[in-house]
Tab-separated table of C-alpha atoms in Angstrom:
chain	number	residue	atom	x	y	z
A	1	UNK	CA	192.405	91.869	148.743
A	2	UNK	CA	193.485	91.665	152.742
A	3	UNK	CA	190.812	94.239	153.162
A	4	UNK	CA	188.038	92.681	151.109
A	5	UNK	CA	188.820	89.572	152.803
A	6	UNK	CA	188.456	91.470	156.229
A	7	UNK	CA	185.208	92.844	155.471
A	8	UNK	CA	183.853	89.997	154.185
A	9	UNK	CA	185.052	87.789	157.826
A	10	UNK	CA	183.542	89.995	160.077
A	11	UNK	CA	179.890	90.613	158.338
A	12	UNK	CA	179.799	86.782	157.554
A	13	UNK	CA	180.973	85.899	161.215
A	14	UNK	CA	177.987	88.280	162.196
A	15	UNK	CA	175.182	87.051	160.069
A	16	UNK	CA	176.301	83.347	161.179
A	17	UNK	CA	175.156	84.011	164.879
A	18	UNK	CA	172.195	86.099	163.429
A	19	UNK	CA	171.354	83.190	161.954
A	20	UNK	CA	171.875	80.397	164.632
A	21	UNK	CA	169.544	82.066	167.024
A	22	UNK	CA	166.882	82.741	164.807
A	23	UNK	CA	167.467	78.859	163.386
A	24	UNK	CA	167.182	77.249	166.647
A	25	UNK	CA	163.982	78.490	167.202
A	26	UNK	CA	162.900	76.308	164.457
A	27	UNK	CA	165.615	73.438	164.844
A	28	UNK	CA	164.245	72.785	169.332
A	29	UNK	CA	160.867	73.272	168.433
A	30	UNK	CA	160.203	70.092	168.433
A	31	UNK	CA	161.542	70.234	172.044
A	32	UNK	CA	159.766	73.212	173.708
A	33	UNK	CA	156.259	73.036	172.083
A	34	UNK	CA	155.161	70.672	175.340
A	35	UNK	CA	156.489	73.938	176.953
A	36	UNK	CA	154.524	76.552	176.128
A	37	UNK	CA	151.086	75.078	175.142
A	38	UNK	CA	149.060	72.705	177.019
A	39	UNK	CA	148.619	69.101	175.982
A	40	UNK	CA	147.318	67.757	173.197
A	41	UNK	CA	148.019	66.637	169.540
A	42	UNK	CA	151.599	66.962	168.896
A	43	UNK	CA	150.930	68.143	165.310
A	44	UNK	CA	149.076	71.175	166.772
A	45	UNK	CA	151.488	71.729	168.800
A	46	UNK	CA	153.834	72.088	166.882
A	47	UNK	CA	151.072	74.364	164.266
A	48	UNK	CA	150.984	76.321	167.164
A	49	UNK	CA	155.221	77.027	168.033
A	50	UNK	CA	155.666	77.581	163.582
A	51	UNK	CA	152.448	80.028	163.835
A	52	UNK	CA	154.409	81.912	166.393
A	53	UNK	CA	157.679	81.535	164.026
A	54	UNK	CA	155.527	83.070	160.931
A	55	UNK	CA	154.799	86.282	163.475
A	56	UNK	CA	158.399	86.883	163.135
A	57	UNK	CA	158.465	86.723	159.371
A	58	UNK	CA	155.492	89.307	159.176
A	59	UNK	CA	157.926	91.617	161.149
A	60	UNK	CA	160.376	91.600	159.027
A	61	UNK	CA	159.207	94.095	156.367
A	62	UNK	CA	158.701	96.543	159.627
A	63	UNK	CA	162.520	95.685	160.255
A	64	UNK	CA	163.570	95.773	156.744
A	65	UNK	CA	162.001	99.308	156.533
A	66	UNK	CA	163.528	101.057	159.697
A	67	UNK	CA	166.859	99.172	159.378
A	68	UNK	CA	167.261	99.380	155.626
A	69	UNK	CA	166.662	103.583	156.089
A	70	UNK	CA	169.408	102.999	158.717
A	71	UNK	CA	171.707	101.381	156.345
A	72	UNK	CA	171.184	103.974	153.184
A	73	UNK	CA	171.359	106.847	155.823
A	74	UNK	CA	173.764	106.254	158.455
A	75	UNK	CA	176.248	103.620	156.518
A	76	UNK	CA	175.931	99.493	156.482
A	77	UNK	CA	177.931	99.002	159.847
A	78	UNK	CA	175.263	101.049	161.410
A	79	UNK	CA	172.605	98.296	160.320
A	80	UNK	CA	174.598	95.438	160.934
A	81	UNK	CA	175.472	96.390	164.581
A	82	UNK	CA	171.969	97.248	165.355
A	83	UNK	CA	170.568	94.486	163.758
A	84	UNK	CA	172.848	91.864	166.567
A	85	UNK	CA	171.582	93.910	169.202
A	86	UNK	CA	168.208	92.747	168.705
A	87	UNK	CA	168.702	89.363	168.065
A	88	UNK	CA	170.579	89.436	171.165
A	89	UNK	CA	167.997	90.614	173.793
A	90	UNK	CA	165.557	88.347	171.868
A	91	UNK	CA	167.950	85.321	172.530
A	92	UNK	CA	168.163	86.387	176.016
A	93	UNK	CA	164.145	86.642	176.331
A	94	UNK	CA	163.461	83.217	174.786
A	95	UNK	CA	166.010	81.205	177.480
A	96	UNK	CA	164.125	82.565	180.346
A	97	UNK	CA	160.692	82.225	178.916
A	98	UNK	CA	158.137	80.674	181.541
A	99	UNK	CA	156.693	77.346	180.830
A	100	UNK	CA	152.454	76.965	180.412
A	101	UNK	CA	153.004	74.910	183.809
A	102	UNK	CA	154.654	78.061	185.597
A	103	UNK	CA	152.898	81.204	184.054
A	104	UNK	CA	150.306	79.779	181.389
A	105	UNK	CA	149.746	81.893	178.420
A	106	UNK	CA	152.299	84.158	179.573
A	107	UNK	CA	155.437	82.075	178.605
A	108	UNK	CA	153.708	82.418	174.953
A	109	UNK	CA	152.962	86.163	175.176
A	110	UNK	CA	157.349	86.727	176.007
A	111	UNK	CA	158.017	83.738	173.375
A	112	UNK	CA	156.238	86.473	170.900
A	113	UNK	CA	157.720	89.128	171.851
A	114	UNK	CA	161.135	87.393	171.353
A	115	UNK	CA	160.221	86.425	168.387
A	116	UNK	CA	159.284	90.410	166.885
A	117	UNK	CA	162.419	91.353	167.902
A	118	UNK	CA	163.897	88.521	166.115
A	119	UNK	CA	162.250	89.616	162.743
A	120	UNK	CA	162.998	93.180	163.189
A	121	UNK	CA	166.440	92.256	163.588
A	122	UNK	CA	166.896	89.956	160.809
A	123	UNK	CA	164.678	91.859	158.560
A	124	UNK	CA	167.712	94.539	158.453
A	125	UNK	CA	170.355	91.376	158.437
A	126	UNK	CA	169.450	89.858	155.135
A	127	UNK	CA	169.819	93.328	153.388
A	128	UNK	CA	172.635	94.426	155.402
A	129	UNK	CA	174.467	91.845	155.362
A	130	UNK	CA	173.526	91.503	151.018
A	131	UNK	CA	174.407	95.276	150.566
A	132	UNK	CA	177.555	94.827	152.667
A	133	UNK	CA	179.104	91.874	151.147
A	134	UNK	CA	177.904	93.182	147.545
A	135	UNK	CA	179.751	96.175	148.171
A	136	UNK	CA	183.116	95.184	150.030
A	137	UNK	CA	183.625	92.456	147.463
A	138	UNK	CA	186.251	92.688	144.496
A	139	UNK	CA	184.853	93.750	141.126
A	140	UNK	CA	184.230	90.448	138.996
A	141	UNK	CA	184.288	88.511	142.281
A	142	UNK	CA	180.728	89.541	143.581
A	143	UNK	CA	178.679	86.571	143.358
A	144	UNK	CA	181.281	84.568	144.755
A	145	UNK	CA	181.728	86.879	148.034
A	146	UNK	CA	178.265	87.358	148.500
A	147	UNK	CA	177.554	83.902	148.677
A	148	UNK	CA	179.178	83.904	151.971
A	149	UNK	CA	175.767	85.258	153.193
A	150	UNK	CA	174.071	81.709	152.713
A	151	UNK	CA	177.171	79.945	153.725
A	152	UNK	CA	177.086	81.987	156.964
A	153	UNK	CA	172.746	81.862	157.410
A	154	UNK	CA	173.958	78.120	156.700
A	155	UNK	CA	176.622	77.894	158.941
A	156	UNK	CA	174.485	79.120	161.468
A	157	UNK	CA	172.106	76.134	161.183
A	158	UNK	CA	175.056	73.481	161.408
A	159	UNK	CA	175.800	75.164	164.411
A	160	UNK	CA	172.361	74.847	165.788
A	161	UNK	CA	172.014	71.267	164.703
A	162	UNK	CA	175.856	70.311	166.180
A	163	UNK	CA	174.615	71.285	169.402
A	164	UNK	CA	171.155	69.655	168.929
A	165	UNK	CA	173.048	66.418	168.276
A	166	UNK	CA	175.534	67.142	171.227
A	167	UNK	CA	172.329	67.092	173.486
A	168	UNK	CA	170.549	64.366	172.173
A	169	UNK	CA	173.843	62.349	173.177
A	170	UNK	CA	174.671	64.093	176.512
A	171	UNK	CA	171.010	65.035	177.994
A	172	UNK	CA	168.177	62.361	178.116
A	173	UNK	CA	165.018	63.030	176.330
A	174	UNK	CA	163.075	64.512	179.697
A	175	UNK	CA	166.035	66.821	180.159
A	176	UNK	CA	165.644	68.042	176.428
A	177	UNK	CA	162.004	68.979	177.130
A	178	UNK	CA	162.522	69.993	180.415
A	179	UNK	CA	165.601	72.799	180.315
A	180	UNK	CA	167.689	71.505	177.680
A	181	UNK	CA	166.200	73.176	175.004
A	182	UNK	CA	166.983	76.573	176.590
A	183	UNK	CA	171.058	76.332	176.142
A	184	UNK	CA	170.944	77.082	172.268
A	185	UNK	CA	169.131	80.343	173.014
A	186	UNK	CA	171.624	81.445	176.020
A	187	UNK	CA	174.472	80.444	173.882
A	188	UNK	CA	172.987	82.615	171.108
A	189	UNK	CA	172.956	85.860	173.467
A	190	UNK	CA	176.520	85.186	174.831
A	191	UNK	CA	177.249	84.717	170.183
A	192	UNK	CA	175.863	88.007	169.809
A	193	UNK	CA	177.489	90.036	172.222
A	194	UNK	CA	180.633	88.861	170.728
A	195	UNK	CA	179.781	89.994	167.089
A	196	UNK	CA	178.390	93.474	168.636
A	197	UNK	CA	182.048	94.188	169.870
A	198	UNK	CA	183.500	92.863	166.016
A	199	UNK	CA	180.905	95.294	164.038
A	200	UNK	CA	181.459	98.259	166.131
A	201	UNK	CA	185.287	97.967	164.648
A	202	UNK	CA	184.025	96.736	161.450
A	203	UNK	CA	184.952	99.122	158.112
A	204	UNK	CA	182.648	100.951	156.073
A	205	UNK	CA	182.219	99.774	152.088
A	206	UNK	CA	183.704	102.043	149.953
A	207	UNK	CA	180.393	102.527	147.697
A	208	UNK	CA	178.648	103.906	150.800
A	209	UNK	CA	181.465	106.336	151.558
A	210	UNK	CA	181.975	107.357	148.388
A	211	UNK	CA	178.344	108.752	148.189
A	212	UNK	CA	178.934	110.697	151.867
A	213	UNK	CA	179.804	113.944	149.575
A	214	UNK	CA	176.365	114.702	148.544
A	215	UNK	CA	174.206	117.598	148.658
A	216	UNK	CA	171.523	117.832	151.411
A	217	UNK	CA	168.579	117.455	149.516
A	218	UNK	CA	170.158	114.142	148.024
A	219	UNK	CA	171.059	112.733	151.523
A	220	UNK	CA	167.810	113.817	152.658
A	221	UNK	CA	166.211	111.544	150.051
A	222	UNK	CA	168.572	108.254	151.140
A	223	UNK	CA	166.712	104.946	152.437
A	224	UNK	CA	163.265	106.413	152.328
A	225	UNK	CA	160.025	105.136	150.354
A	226	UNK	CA	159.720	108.215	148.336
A	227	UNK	CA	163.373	107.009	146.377
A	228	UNK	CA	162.693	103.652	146.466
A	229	UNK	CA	159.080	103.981	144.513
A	230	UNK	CA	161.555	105.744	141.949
A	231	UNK	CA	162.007	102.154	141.217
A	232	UNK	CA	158.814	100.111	141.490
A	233	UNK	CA	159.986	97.418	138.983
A	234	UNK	CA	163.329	96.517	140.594
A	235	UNK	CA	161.440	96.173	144.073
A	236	UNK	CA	158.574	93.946	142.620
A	237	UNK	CA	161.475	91.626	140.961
A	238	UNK	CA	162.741	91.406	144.268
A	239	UNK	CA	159.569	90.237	145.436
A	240	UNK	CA	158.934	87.963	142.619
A	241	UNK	CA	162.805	86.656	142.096
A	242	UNK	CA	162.415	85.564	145.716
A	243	UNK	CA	158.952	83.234	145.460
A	244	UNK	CA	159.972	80.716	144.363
A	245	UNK	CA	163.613	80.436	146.209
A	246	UNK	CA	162.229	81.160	149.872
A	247	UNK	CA	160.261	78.361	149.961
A	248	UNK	CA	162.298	75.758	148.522
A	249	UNK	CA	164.830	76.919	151.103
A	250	UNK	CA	162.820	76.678	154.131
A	251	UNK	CA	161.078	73.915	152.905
A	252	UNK	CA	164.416	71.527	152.694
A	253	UNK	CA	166.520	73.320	155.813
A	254	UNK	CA	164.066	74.439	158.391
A	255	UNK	CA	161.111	72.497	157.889
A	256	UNK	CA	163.028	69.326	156.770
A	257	UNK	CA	163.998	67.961	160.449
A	258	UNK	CA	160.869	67.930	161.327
A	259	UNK	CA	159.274	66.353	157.705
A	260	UNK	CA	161.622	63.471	158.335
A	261	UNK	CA	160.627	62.369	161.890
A	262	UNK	CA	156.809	64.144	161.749
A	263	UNK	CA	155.795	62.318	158.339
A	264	UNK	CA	158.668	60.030	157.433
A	265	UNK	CA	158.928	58.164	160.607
A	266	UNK	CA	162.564	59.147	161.574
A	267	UNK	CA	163.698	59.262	165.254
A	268	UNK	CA	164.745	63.062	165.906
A	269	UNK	CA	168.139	62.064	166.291
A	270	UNK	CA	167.944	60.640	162.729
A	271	UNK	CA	166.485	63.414	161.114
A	272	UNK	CA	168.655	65.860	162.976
A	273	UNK	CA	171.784	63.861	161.524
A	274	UNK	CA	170.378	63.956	157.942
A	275	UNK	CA	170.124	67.563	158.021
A	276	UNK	CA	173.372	67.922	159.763
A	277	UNK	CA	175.014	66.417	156.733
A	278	UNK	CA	172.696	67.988	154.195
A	279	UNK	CA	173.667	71.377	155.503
A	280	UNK	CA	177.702	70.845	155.302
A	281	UNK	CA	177.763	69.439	151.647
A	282	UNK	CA	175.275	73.175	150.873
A	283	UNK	CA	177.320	75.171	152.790
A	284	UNK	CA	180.347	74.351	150.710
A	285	UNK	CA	178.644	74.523	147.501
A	286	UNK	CA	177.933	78.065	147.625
A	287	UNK	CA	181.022	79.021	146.996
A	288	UNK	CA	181.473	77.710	144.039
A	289	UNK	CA	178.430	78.546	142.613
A	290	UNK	CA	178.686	82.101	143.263
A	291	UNK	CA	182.335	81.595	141.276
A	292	UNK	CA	180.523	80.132	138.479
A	293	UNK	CA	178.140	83.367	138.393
A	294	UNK	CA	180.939	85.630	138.024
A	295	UNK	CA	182.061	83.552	134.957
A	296	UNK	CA	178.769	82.548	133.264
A	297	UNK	CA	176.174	85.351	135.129
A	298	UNK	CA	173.077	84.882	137.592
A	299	UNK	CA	170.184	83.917	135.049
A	300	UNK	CA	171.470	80.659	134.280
A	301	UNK	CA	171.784	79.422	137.746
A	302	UNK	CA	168.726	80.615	138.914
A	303	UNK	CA	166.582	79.279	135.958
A	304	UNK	CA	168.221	75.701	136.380
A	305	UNK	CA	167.019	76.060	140.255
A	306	UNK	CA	163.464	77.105	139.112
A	307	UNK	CA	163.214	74.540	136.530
A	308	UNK	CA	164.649	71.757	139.007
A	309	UNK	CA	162.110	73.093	141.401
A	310	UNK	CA	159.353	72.797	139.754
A	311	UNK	CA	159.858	69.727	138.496
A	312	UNK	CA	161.664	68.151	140.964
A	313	UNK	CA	159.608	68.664	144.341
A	314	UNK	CA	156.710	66.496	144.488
A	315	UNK	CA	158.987	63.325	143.602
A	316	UNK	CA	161.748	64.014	145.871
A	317	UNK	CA	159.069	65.076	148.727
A	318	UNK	CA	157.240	61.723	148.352
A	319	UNK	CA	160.305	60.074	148.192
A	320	UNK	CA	161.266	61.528	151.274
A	321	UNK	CA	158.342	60.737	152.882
A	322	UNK	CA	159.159	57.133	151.884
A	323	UNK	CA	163.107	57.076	152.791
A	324	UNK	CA	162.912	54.849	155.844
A	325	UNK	CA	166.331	55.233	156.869
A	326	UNK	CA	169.311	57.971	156.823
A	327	UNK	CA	170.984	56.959	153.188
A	328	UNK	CA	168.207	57.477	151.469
A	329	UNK	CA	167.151	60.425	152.886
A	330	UNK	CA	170.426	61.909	153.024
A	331	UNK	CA	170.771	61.711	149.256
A	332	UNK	CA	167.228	62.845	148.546
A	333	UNK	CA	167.986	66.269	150.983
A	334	UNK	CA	171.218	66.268	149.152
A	335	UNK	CA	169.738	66.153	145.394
A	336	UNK	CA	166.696	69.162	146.696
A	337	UNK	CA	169.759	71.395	148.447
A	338	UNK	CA	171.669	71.281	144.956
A	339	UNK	CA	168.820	72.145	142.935
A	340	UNK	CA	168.161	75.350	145.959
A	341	UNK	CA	171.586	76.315	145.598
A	342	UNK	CA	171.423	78.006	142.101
A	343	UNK	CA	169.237	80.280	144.157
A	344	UNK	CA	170.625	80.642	147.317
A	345	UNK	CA	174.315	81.177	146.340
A	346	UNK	CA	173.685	84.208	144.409
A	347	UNK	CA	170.116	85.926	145.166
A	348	UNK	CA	172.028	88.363	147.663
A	349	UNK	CA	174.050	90.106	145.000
A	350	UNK	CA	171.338	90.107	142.468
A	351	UNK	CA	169.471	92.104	144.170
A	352	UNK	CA	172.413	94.061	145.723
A	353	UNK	CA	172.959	94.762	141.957
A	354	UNK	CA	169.586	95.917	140.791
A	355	UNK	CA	169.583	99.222	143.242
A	356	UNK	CA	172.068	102.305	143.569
A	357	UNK	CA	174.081	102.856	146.097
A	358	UNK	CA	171.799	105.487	148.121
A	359	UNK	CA	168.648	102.985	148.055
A	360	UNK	CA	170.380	99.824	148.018
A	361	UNK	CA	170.143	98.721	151.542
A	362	UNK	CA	166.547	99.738	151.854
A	363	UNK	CA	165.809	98.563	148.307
A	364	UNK	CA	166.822	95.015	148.964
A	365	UNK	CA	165.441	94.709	152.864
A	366	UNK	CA	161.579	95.896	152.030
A	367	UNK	CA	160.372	94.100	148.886
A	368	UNK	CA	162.753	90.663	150.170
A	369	UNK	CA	161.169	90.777	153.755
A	370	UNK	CA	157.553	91.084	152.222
A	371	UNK	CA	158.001	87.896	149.616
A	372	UNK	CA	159.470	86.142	152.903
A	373	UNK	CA	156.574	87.133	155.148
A	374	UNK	CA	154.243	86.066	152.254
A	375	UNK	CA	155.946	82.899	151.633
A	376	UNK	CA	158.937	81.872	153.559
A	377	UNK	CA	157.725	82.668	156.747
A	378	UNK	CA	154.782	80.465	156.559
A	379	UNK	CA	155.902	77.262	154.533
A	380	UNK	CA	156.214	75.812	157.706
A	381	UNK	CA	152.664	76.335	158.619
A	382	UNK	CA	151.551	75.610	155.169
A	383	UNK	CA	152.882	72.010	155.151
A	384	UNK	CA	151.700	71.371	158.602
A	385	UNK	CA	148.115	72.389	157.973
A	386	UNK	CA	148.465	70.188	154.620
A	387	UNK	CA	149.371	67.224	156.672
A	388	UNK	CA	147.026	68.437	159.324
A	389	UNK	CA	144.142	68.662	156.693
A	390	UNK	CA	145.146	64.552	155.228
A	391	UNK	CA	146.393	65.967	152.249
A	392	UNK	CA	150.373	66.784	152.833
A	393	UNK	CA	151.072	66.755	149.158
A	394	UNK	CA	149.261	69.433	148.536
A	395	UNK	CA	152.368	71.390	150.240
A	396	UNK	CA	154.669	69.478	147.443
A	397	UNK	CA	152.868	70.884	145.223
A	398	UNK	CA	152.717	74.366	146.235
A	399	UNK	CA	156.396	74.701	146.467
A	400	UNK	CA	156.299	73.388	142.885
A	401	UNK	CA	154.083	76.073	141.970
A	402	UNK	CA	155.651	78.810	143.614
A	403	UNK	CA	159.101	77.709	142.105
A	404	UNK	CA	156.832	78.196	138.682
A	405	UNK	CA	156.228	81.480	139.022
A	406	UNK	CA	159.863	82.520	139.721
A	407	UNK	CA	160.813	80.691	136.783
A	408	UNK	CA	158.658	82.675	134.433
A	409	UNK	CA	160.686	85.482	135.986
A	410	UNK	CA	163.975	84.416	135.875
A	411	UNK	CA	163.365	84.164	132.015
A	412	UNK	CA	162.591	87.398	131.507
A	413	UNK	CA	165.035	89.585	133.725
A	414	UNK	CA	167.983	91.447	133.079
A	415	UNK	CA	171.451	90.295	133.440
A	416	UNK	CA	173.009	91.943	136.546
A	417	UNK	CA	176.936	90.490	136.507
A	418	UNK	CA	178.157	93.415	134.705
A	419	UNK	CA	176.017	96.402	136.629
A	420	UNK	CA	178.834	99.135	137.793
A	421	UNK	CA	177.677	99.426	141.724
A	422	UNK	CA	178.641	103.062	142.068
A	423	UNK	CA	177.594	106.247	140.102
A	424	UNK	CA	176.111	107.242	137.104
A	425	UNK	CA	176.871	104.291	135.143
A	426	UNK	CA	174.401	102.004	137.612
A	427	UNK	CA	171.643	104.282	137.626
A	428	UNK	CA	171.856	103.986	133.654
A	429	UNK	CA	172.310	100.272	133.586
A	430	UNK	CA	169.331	99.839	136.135
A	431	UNK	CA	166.723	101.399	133.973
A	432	UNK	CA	168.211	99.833	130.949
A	433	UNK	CA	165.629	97.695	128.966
A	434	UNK	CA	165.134	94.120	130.139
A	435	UNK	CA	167.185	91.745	128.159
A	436	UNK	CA	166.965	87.728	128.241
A	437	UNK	CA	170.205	87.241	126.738
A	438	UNK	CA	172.886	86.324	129.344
């Protein structure tokens, strides 16, 4: 168990500070758009800084494709310590990024750039991290280790917004826009380097080492496209399983700051607190639903998020909209984080769970960056050109809608608790007939 334990520390700890610097980006937006663009509506503005944020999301497939063959082929602590790497240099790029006033366009052009790197790297994170986590865990205790991923990606966030809130209070607002914004994104680098030293010590899972006796023609065949069209369907449920669940999460985490005090009338510091407290109460329910997975199985908790996502979005995002003050919207976050986390606490092992061992890393990273290219990367821009456009709700209901068609999914999948990880016995139970009984 001390092992497990020790695995499960050290990729968490990593994927936290993954997920900080690619968060702030998001979370000081608000801050740096004046930056980088010249003036002019703050709404396009800010279009402008989440368009840049989607670019990242469309490289993530390209990074879930070379660092997912990295991961089958040369072991998941490979992956994991390139993947920091790269969020580290793009940290580094985005604190010293030129302002519009200093070098024009050409703070932009090294924002972008920052901003690839950041989706190569965490387009190998997500599935690294899944597949690692998935793996080191304790049989019958899966869901509930893996869900350390989204209390890490969410830890990662509080992080971001703690220090947000510690410079609102310590900086005044001119310093924030000025050169404030630029100490999340140093203190990311400095995070990184950190983790690079932990993962280079970090152990391998015993399901990858366990396949390291194979012939050369089967090791040959490990993390590339030819094995994982060998199994089209479990890559397009990735895909599909993740719809609906993407969106819904960015919608109420990254996107929600800026809802509250764009379209709800918040002061930053407001909004920033709501999602401060949001994010604490989530983080600490993922635990505990990833426990209840290993008990009662994945299907049921992700059809009661679909279901509550569907139905649920348009009146809490109007509600929102109409909050007014921090109770209000603090319990209307709350109620739409609940509802995400029967997604969020156990996606990573169900799709873990649908691959073997030799395409699992790879199988995981490609079809889950493309759904989040498609959809998670640009909620953002989707509800801003919906507000920009007069017609905001229109986003509500698209995150209904997308929520739908995971549903309809959900329904129809296999049960995955039981799947044996290693061997034979997986490869059987992953091209067993789909079942709807859980």
């Amino acid at each position: 168990m001390g092992q497990h334990w020790k695995k499960i520390w050290v990729g968490s700890a990593g994927n936290m500070v993954e997920w900080f610097d690619w968060f702030v980006y998001a979370s000081f937006a608000t801050y740096f758009a004046g930056a980088f663009f010249p003036a002019g509506n703050d709404t396009a503005k800010l279009m402008n800084t989440a368009g840049i944020f989607a670019v990242g999301f469309f490289m993530r497939p390209v990074g879930g494709w070379l660092l997912g063959r990295v991961g089958d082929r040369k072991g998941r602590k490979a992956a994991l310590t390139l993947t920091v790497s790269l969020m580290s240099a793009s940290a580094v790029l985005i604190a010293v990024a030129p302002t519009y006033g200093v070098a024009g366009y050409g703070g932009v052009a090294v924002l972008l750039i920052a901003r690839l790197l950041q989706g190569l790297s965490v387009g190998g994170e997500y599935a690294a991290s899944a597949t690692y986590l998935t793996e080191a865990s304790a049989p019958g205790r899966r869901g509930f280790a893996s869900s350390f991923q989204y209390v890490s990606m969410t830890a990662g966030q509080i992080l971001g917004l703690a220090l947000q809130i510690l410079l609102q209070h310590t900086l005044s607002n001119g310093e924030l826009h000025s050169w404030g914004w630029r100490i999340p994104f140093v203190i990311g680098a400095l995070g990184a380097a950190v983790i690079f030293y932990l993962r280079r010590n970090m152990l391998e899972t015993e399901a990858y080492e366990e396949i390291g006796d194979a012939d050369a023609a089967e090791r040959e065949e490990r993390g590339t496209i030819r094995a994982l069209l060998r199994h089209k369907r479990e890559a397009l449920l990735v895909v599909a399983l993740t719809m609906g669940g993407t969106v819904a999460y960015y919608t109420y985490t990254t996107y929600l700051t800026k809802y509250l005090s764009n379209s709800a009338g918040l002061s930053k510091q407001t909004a920033t607190l709501v999602s401060f407290c949001a994010l604490i109460v989530f983080a600490c329910l993922q635990p505990l639903a990833g426990a209840l997975s290993d008990r009662i199985g994945r299907r049921p908790l992700l059809i009661t998020f679909a279901v509550g996502s569907t139905f649920l979005t348009v009146p809490i995002m109007t509600m929102l909209k109409h909050a007014g003050s921090f109770w209000p919207a603090l319990g209307l976050s709350l109620l739409a984080l609940v509802v995400v986390t029967g997604y969020t606490s156990i996606n990573a092992c169900v799709k873990a769970e649908l691959f073997p061992t030799a395409i699992r890393s790879l199988g995981v990273a490609l079809p889950y960056a493309v759904a989040n290219a498609l959809f998670g990367g640009t909620a953002e821009y989707v509800a801003l050109w919906f507000k920009n456009a007069g017609v905001e709700s229109g986003f509500y209901w698209y995150v209904a809608g997308c929520a739908a068609v995971s549903l309809v999914v959900y329904l129809t999948m296999r049960e995955t608790r039981d799947i044996d990880l290693k061997g034979k016995r997986h490869q059987e139970a992953s091209r067993a007939p789909e079942v709807t009984a859980s």
